[in-house]
Amino acid sequence: MTPQEIKAQIGAGLLSFPVTTFDEAGDFDPAKYREHVGWLADYPAAALFAAGGTGEFFSLSRGEIVEVIRTAKQAARDVPIISGCGYGTRMAIEIAQDAEAAGADALLLLPHYLMRVPQDGIFEHVRAVCEAVEIGVIVYNRDNSQVTAETLEMLCEACPNLIGFKDGSGDIATVREITSRLGDRLVYVGGMPTHELYAEAYDGAGVSTYSSAVFNFAPKAALEFYAALRAGDKAKMQAILTDFFYPFARIRDRRPGYPVSIIKAGLRLIGRDPGPVRAPLTDLTEEEMEMLGPLVRKFAA
């Protein structure tokens, strides 16, 4: 897809990011992954992020990222696949070019490794990745890589294939300044952990779509919440938040890293075991699985 085609597609509906499936030894399981992505592709997601944050990008080797993208493209049929990309600039360029060669329709540029850096450093990093590929690039704004509206505007001028801004910072004031300043130059994606908890606030700031982690194990329910958001059905959203997302988040927040672990746990509970998380993440305890079980089964049903 051209950058403008994928930009339009991303803005057309709900997004999600499949977990990466592993076998009991912790190795990538392509057959199980193909099955999982194929199942998700049966539902009307606008696009899927493969090897993204919930896909444990940070735990995958460069070769595994390529294998994940190729497998996702084989399984997703007409659903576009957006590849995770990140680390230092040279490594990010290599991963970006690998993903493009493997068939990715776009890239999600995750924060660079470790260091907090000035805005001109972020500018050069993002520009270098954009210039290294022809496919569209979405910059993921969070943690140690947060752009100002001024920096993002300069990047839009310098990089025609920069098509999107995904925010996981929670800084609504900056997000609103960006959407106001740049208008339809970019597509805007919500990227907070369990973004449904923040969806109304981000929608008010001009961010009309988001990536849903719970889509992994409850795609119909995730789409139902998204439809309620688009329809302005506050009563329905409140009911789903109260019945599922708030108690779900209380379990998620028990330990660091659980925003990924709890999604794999949800899949396990509906009989679609994706395998364990990789270290340094840890899986939910048996007690936490028992706490989560009734919530997931009710929500997924």
Tab-separated table of C-alpha atoms in Angstrom:
chain	number	residue	atom	x	y	z
A	1	MET	CA	0.000	0.000	0.000
A	2	THR	CA	1.168	3.542	-0.656
A	3	PRO	CA	1.662	5.775	2.382
A	4	GLN	CA	-1.538	7.674	1.615
A	5	GLU	CA	-3.530	4.469	1.135
A	6	ILE	CA	-2.433	3.016	4.466
A	7	LYS	CA	-3.037	6.375	6.158
A	8	ALA	CA	-6.646	6.352	4.981
A	9	GLN	CA	-7.071	2.720	5.976
A	10	ILE	CA	-5.747	3.256	9.507
A	11	GLY	CA	-8.207	6.068	10.086
A	12	ALA	CA	-11.143	3.950	8.920
A	13	GLY	CA	-11.651	1.801	12.018
A	14	LEU	CA	-10.327	0.042	15.086
A	15	LEU	CA	-6.747	-1.268	15.166
A	16	SER	CA	-5.132	-4.065	17.124
A	17	PHE	CA	-1.769	-5.723	17.661
A	18	PRO	CA	-1.572	-9.516	17.840
A	19	VAL	CA	0.486	-11.062	20.596
A	20	THR	CA	3.477	-13.035	19.337
A	21	THR	CA	2.987	-16.748	19.933
A	22	PHE	CA	5.741	-18.845	21.498
A	23	ASP	CA	6.093	-22.553	22.170
A	24	GLU	CA	6.883	-23.947	25.611
A	25	ALA	CA	10.604	-23.439	24.987
A	26	GLY	CA	9.992	-19.753	24.264
A	27	ASP	CA	10.655	-20.009	20.522
A	28	PHE	CA	8.464	-18.288	17.954
A	29	ASP	CA	5.617	-20.577	16.904
A	30	PRO	CA	4.705	-19.598	13.314
A	31	ALA	CA	1.841	-22.090	12.944
A	32	LYS	CA	0.121	-20.832	16.071
A	33	TYR	CA	0.782	-17.223	15.058
A	34	ARG	CA	-0.663	-17.811	11.598
A	35	GLU	CA	-3.785	-19.238	13.210
A	36	HIS	CA	-4.096	-16.306	15.622
A	37	VAL	CA	-3.647	-13.593	12.993
A	38	GLY	CA	-6.044	-15.414	10.661
A	39	TRP	CA	-8.680	-15.511	13.398
A	40	LEU	CA	-8.295	-11.788	14.107
A	41	ALA	CA	-8.464	-11.037	10.370
A	42	ASP	CA	-11.978	-12.505	10.345
A	43	TYR	CA	-13.081	-9.395	12.254
A	44	PRO	CA	-13.153	-5.903	10.716
A	45	ALA	CA	-9.981	-4.377	12.122
A	46	ALA	CA	-8.633	-1.553	9.972
A	47	ALA	CA	-5.060	-2.848	10.371
A	48	LEU	CA	-2.960	-5.055	12.635
A	49	PHE	CA	0.367	-4.135	14.259
A	50	ALA	CA	2.662	-7.176	14.072
A	51	ALA	CA	5.754	-7.322	16.301
A	52	GLY	CA	4.553	-4.263	18.176
A	53	GLY	CA	4.697	-3.549	21.892
A	54	THR	CA	2.050	-6.114	22.836
A	55	GLY	CA	3.737	-8.408	20.297
A	56	GLU	CA	6.898	-8.271	22.476
A	57	PHE	CA	8.966	-6.446	19.857
A	58	PHE	CA	11.553	-5.750	22.544
A	59	SER	CA	12.125	-9.494	23.017
A	60	LEU	CA	12.419	-10.454	19.335
A	61	SER	CA	15.609	-10.781	17.344
A	62	ARG	CA	15.944	-9.023	14.000
A	63	GLY	CA	15.443	-12.328	12.203
A	64	GLU	CA	12.352	-13.133	14.260
A	65	ILE	CA	10.797	-9.767	13.423
A	66	VAL	CA	11.112	-10.621	9.721
A	67	GLU	CA	9.571	-14.048	10.300
A	68	VAL	CA	6.703	-12.534	12.298
A	69	ILE	CA	5.938	-10.004	9.540
A	70	ARG	CA	6.062	-12.601	6.769
A	71	THR	CA	3.803	-14.926	8.736
A	72	ALA	CA	1.362	-12.136	9.518
A	73	LYS	CA	1.164	-11.121	5.857
A	74	GLN	CA	0.429	-14.724	4.876
A	75	ALA	CA	-2.369	-15.006	7.420
A	76	ALA	CA	-3.983	-11.562	7.350
A	77	ARG	CA	-5.471	-11.743	3.847
A	78	ASP	CA	-6.604	-8.178	3.000
A	79	VAL	CA	-5.913	-6.692	6.434
A	80	PRO	CA	-2.847	-4.395	6.312
A	81	ILE	CA	0.114	-5.303	8.506
A	82	ILE	CA	2.111	-2.593	10.271
A	83	SER	CA	5.502	-3.688	11.587
A	84	GLY	CA	7.134	-2.616	14.806
A	85	CYS	CA	10.496	-0.873	14.421
A	86	GLY	CA	12.850	0.670	16.928
A	87	TYR	CA	16.119	0.769	18.924
A	88	GLY	CA	18.999	3.021	17.868
A	89	THR	CA	18.908	4.758	14.498
A	90	ARG	CA	21.077	2.344	12.517
A	91	MET	CA	19.343	-0.710	13.930
A	92	ALA	CA	15.947	0.887	13.384
A	93	ILE	CA	16.838	1.498	9.744
A	94	GLU	CA	17.871	-2.132	9.297
A	95	ILE	CA	14.659	-3.386	10.890
A	96	ALA	CA	12.603	-0.937	8.828
A	97	GLN	CA	14.165	-2.127	5.585
A	98	ASP	CA	13.791	-5.774	6.611
A	99	ALA	CA	10.111	-5.229	7.385
A	100	GLU	CA	9.511	-3.444	4.091
A	101	ALA	CA	11.158	-6.311	2.199
A	102	ALA	CA	9.011	-8.796	4.152
A	103	GLY	CA	5.850	-7.075	2.917
A	104	ALA	CA	4.885	-4.732	5.752
A	105	ASP	CA	2.406	-2.076	4.665
A	106	ALA	CA	3.750	0.500	7.143
A	107	LEU	CA	5.983	0.902	10.180
A	108	LEU	CA	5.305	1.827	13.790
A	109	LEU	CA	8.471	3.532	15.023
A	110	LEU	CA	8.717	2.776	18.725
A	111	PRO	CA	10.882	4.886	21.072
A	112	HIS	CA	14.620	4.692	20.571
A	113	TYR	CA	16.659	2.764	23.110
A	114	LEU	CA	17.105	3.985	26.696
A	115	MET	CA	18.339	7.586	26.514
A	116	ARG	CA	16.373	10.797	26.894
A	117	VAL	CA	17.439	13.078	24.064
A	118	PRO	CA	16.733	16.611	22.770
A	119	GLN	CA	14.116	17.359	20.140
A	120	ASP	CA	16.643	17.791	17.328
A	121	GLY	CA	17.961	14.300	18.084
A	122	ILE	CA	14.448	12.826	17.850
A	123	PHE	CA	13.959	14.750	14.603
A	124	GLU	CA	17.091	13.260	13.033
A	125	HIS	CA	16.220	9.755	14.240
A	126	VAL	CA	12.700	9.791	12.802
A	127	ARG	CA	13.818	11.431	9.567
A	128	ALA	CA	16.544	8.832	9.030
A	129	VAL	CA	14.070	5.966	9.357
A	130	CYS	CA	11.522	7.643	7.086
A	131	GLU	CA	14.161	8.274	4.424
A	132	ALA	CA	15.326	4.648	4.551
A	133	VAL	CA	11.995	3.221	3.311
A	134	GLU	CA	9.178	4.010	0.904
A	135	ILE	CA	6.317	2.703	3.058
A	136	GLY	CA	4.420	4.851	5.540
A	137	VAL	CA	5.779	5.511	9.034
A	138	ILE	CA	3.837	6.165	12.253
A	139	VAL	CA	5.805	7.699	15.116
A	140	TYR	CA	4.950	6.321	18.567
A	141	ASN	CA	5.056	9.118	21.125
A	142	ARG	CA	5.781	7.810	24.626
A	143	ASP	CA	8.323	7.330	27.400
A	144	ASN	CA	11.746	8.667	26.374
A	145	SER	CA	10.689	9.711	22.856
A	146	GLN	CA	8.048	12.447	22.986
A	147	VAL	CA	7.888	15.009	20.231
A	148	THR	CA	6.640	18.546	20.551
A	149	ALA	CA	4.118	19.935	18.088
A	150	GLU	CA	6.924	22.014	16.539
A	151	THR	CA	9.178	18.981	16.001
A	152	LEU	CA	6.360	16.935	14.525
A	153	GLU	CA	5.451	19.754	12.157
A	154	MET	CA	9.049	19.929	10.915
A	155	LEU	CA	9.067	16.148	10.451
A	156	CYS	CA	5.873	16.360	8.396
A	157	GLU	CA	7.554	18.889	6.127
A	158	ALA	CA	10.725	16.804	5.798
A	159	CYS	CA	9.168	13.321	5.483
A	160	PRO	CA	6.330	12.794	2.985
A	161	ASN	CA	5.930	9.179	4.129
A	162	LEU	CA	5.410	10.144	7.777
A	163	ILE	CA	1.700	9.393	7.915
A	164	GLY	CA	0.759	8.942	11.532
A	165	PHE	CA	1.163	9.910	15.165
A	166	LYS	CA	0.389	7.364	17.875
A	167	ASP	CA	0.324	8.639	21.439
A	168	GLY	CA	1.019	6.662	24.586
A	169	SER	CA	2.125	9.598	26.726
A	170	GLY	CA	-1.228	10.593	28.180
A	171	ASP	CA	-0.313	14.260	27.625
A	172	ILE	CA	-3.678	15.341	26.251
A	173	ALA	CA	-2.689	19.009	26.030
A	174	THR	CA	0.189	18.241	23.653
A	175	VAL	CA	-1.923	15.770	21.693
A	176	ARG	CA	-4.611	18.408	21.203
A	177	GLU	CA	-2.054	20.978	20.092
A	178	ILE	CA	-0.703	18.481	17.540
A	179	THR	CA	-4.100	17.545	16.115
A	180	SER	CA	-5.068	21.203	15.940
A	181	ARG	CA	-1.821	22.295	14.353
A	182	LEU	CA	-1.408	19.486	11.821
A	183	GLY	CA	-5.020	18.649	11.041
A	184	ASP	CA	-5.442	15.942	8.412
A	185	ARG	CA	-1.728	15.851	7.527
A	186	LEU	CA	-1.475	12.806	9.826
A	187	VAL	CA	-3.706	10.027	11.070
A	188	TYR	CA	-3.906	10.029	14.874
A	189	VAL	CA	-3.914	6.801	16.885
A	190	GLY	CA	-4.462	6.305	20.606
A	191	GLY	CA	-1.832	4.082	22.150
A	192	MET	CA	-2.275	4.096	25.927
A	193	PRO	CA	-2.194	0.710	27.701
A	194	THR	CA	-5.791	-0.583	27.622
A	195	HIS	CA	-6.680	2.473	25.588
A	196	GLU	CA	-10.412	2.001	26.058
A	197	LEU	CA	-9.920	3.602	29.489
A	198	TYR	CA	-8.773	6.804	27.766
A	199	ALA	CA	-10.734	6.635	24.522
A	200	GLU	CA	-13.296	9.354	25.298
A	201	ALA	CA	-10.631	11.859	26.358
A	202	TYR	CA	-8.513	11.169	23.281
A	203	ASP	CA	-11.546	11.341	21.025
A	204	GLY	CA	-12.196	14.816	22.362
A	205	ALA	CA	-8.603	15.728	21.514
A	206	GLY	CA	-9.045	14.734	17.873
A	207	VAL	CA	-7.763	11.131	18.063
A	208	SER	CA	-10.514	9.130	16.416
A	209	THR	CA	-9.035	5.633	16.444
A	210	TYR	CA	-6.849	3.511	18.696
A	211	SER	CA	-5.181	0.130	19.014
A	212	SER	CA	-7.062	-2.318	21.208
A	213	ALA	CA	-5.121	-4.990	23.080
A	214	VAL	CA	-8.223	-6.852	24.281
A	215	PHE	CA	-9.165	-7.349	20.610
A	216	ASN	CA	-6.719	-10.273	20.870
A	217	PHE	CA	-9.145	-12.367	22.918
A	218	ALA	CA	-12.489	-10.551	22.559
A	219	PRO	CA	-12.623	-8.957	19.104
A	220	LYS	CA	-16.427	-8.685	18.968
A	221	ALA	CA	-16.601	-6.945	22.347
A	222	ALA	CA	-13.707	-4.629	21.463
A	223	LEU	CA	-15.500	-3.630	18.262
A	224	GLU	CA	-18.718	-3.113	20.215
A	225	PHE	CA	-16.994	-0.629	22.529
A	226	TYR	CA	-15.431	1.164	19.557
A	227	ALA	CA	-18.826	1.399	17.846
A	228	ALA	CA	-20.316	2.897	21.016
A	229	LEU	CA	-17.512	5.485	21.080
A	230	ARG	CA	-18.113	6.437	17.457
A	231	ALA	CA	-21.873	6.652	18.085
A	232	GLY	CA	-21.433	8.738	21.229
A	233	ASP	CA	-23.272	6.104	23.268
A	234	LYS	CA	-21.896	7.095	26.668
A	235	ALA	CA	-24.244	4.821	28.608
A	236	LYS	CA	-23.011	1.745	26.758
A	237	MET	CA	-19.371	2.753	27.129
A	238	GLN	CA	-19.862	3.358	30.857
A	239	ALA	CA	-21.465	-0.049	31.310
A	240	ILE	CA	-18.589	-1.835	29.535
A	241	LEU	CA	-15.974	0.190	31.424
A	242	THR	CA	-17.612	-0.613	34.767
A	243	ASP	CA	-18.297	-4.278	34.077
A	244	PHE	CA	-14.986	-5.134	32.431
A	245	PHE	CA	-12.273	-2.548	31.850
A	246	TYR	CA	-11.953	-1.112	35.354
A	247	PRO	CA	-11.673	-4.507	37.124
A	248	PHE	CA	-9.463	-5.739	34.262
A	249	ALA	CA	-7.114	-2.785	34.799
A	250	ARG	CA	-6.887	-3.480	38.533
A	251	ILE	CA	-5.461	-6.934	37.759
A	252	ARG	CA	-3.233	-5.525	35.012
A	253	ASP	CA	-1.721	-3.003	37.429
A	254	ARG	CA	-0.657	-5.570	40.017
A	255	ARG	CA	2.814	-5.958	38.484
A	256	PRO	CA	4.959	-4.139	35.904
A	257	GLY	CA	4.782	-5.670	32.438
A	258	TYR	CA	1.292	-7.054	32.899
A	259	PRO	CA	-0.251	-4.972	30.056
A	260	VAL	CA	1.291	-7.628	27.781
A	261	SER	CA	1.031	-10.630	30.102
A	262	ILE	CA	-2.673	-10.126	30.803
A	263	ILE	CA	-3.515	-10.208	27.090
A	264	LYS	CA	-1.805	-13.570	26.673
A	265	ALA	CA	-3.656	-14.706	29.798
A	266	GLY	CA	-6.945	-13.655	28.216
A	267	LEU	CA	-6.223	-15.776	25.162
A	268	ARG	CA	-5.304	-18.708	27.368
A	269	LEU	CA	-8.631	-18.409	29.169
A	270	ILE	CA	-10.648	-18.667	25.956
A	271	GLY	CA	-8.751	-21.754	24.796
A	272	ARG	CA	-6.334	-20.058	22.385
A	273	ASP	CA	-3.085	-20.416	24.335
A	274	PRO	CA	-0.393	-18.184	22.740
A	275	GLY	CA	2.382	-19.595	24.912
A	276	PRO	CA	4.275	-17.761	27.660
A	277	VAL	CA	5.690	-14.266	27.642
A	278	ARG	CA	9.443	-13.988	27.272
A	279	ALA	CA	11.697	-12.761	30.064
A	280	PRO	CA	11.984	-10.164	31.469
A	281	LEU	CA	8.164	-10.237	31.429
A	282	THR	CA	6.380	-12.695	33.695
A	283	ASP	CA	3.055	-14.485	33.276
A	284	LEU	CA	0.101	-13.983	35.609
A	285	THR	CA	0.025	-16.125	38.742
A	286	GLU	CA	-2.573	-18.873	39.207
A	287	GLU	CA	-4.416	-16.629	41.663
A	288	GLU	CA	-4.525	-13.801	39.120
A	289	MET	CA	-5.708	-16.176	36.406
A	290	GLU	CA	-8.593	-17.176	38.666
A	291	MET	CA	-9.417	-13.505	39.232
A	292	LEU	CA	-9.319	-12.787	35.511
A	293	GLY	CA	-11.242	-15.835	34.320
A	294	PRO	CA	-14.851	-14.727	34.982
A	295	LEU	CA	-14.181	-11.254	33.573
A	296	VAL	CA	-12.681	-12.524	30.319
A	297	ARG	CA	-15.256	-15.245	29.738
A	298	LYS	CA	-18.129	-12.804	30.223
A	299	PHE	CA	-16.535	-10.091	28.071
A	300	ALA	CA	-15.470	-12.460	25.297
A	301	ALA	CA	-18.958	-13.975	25.208
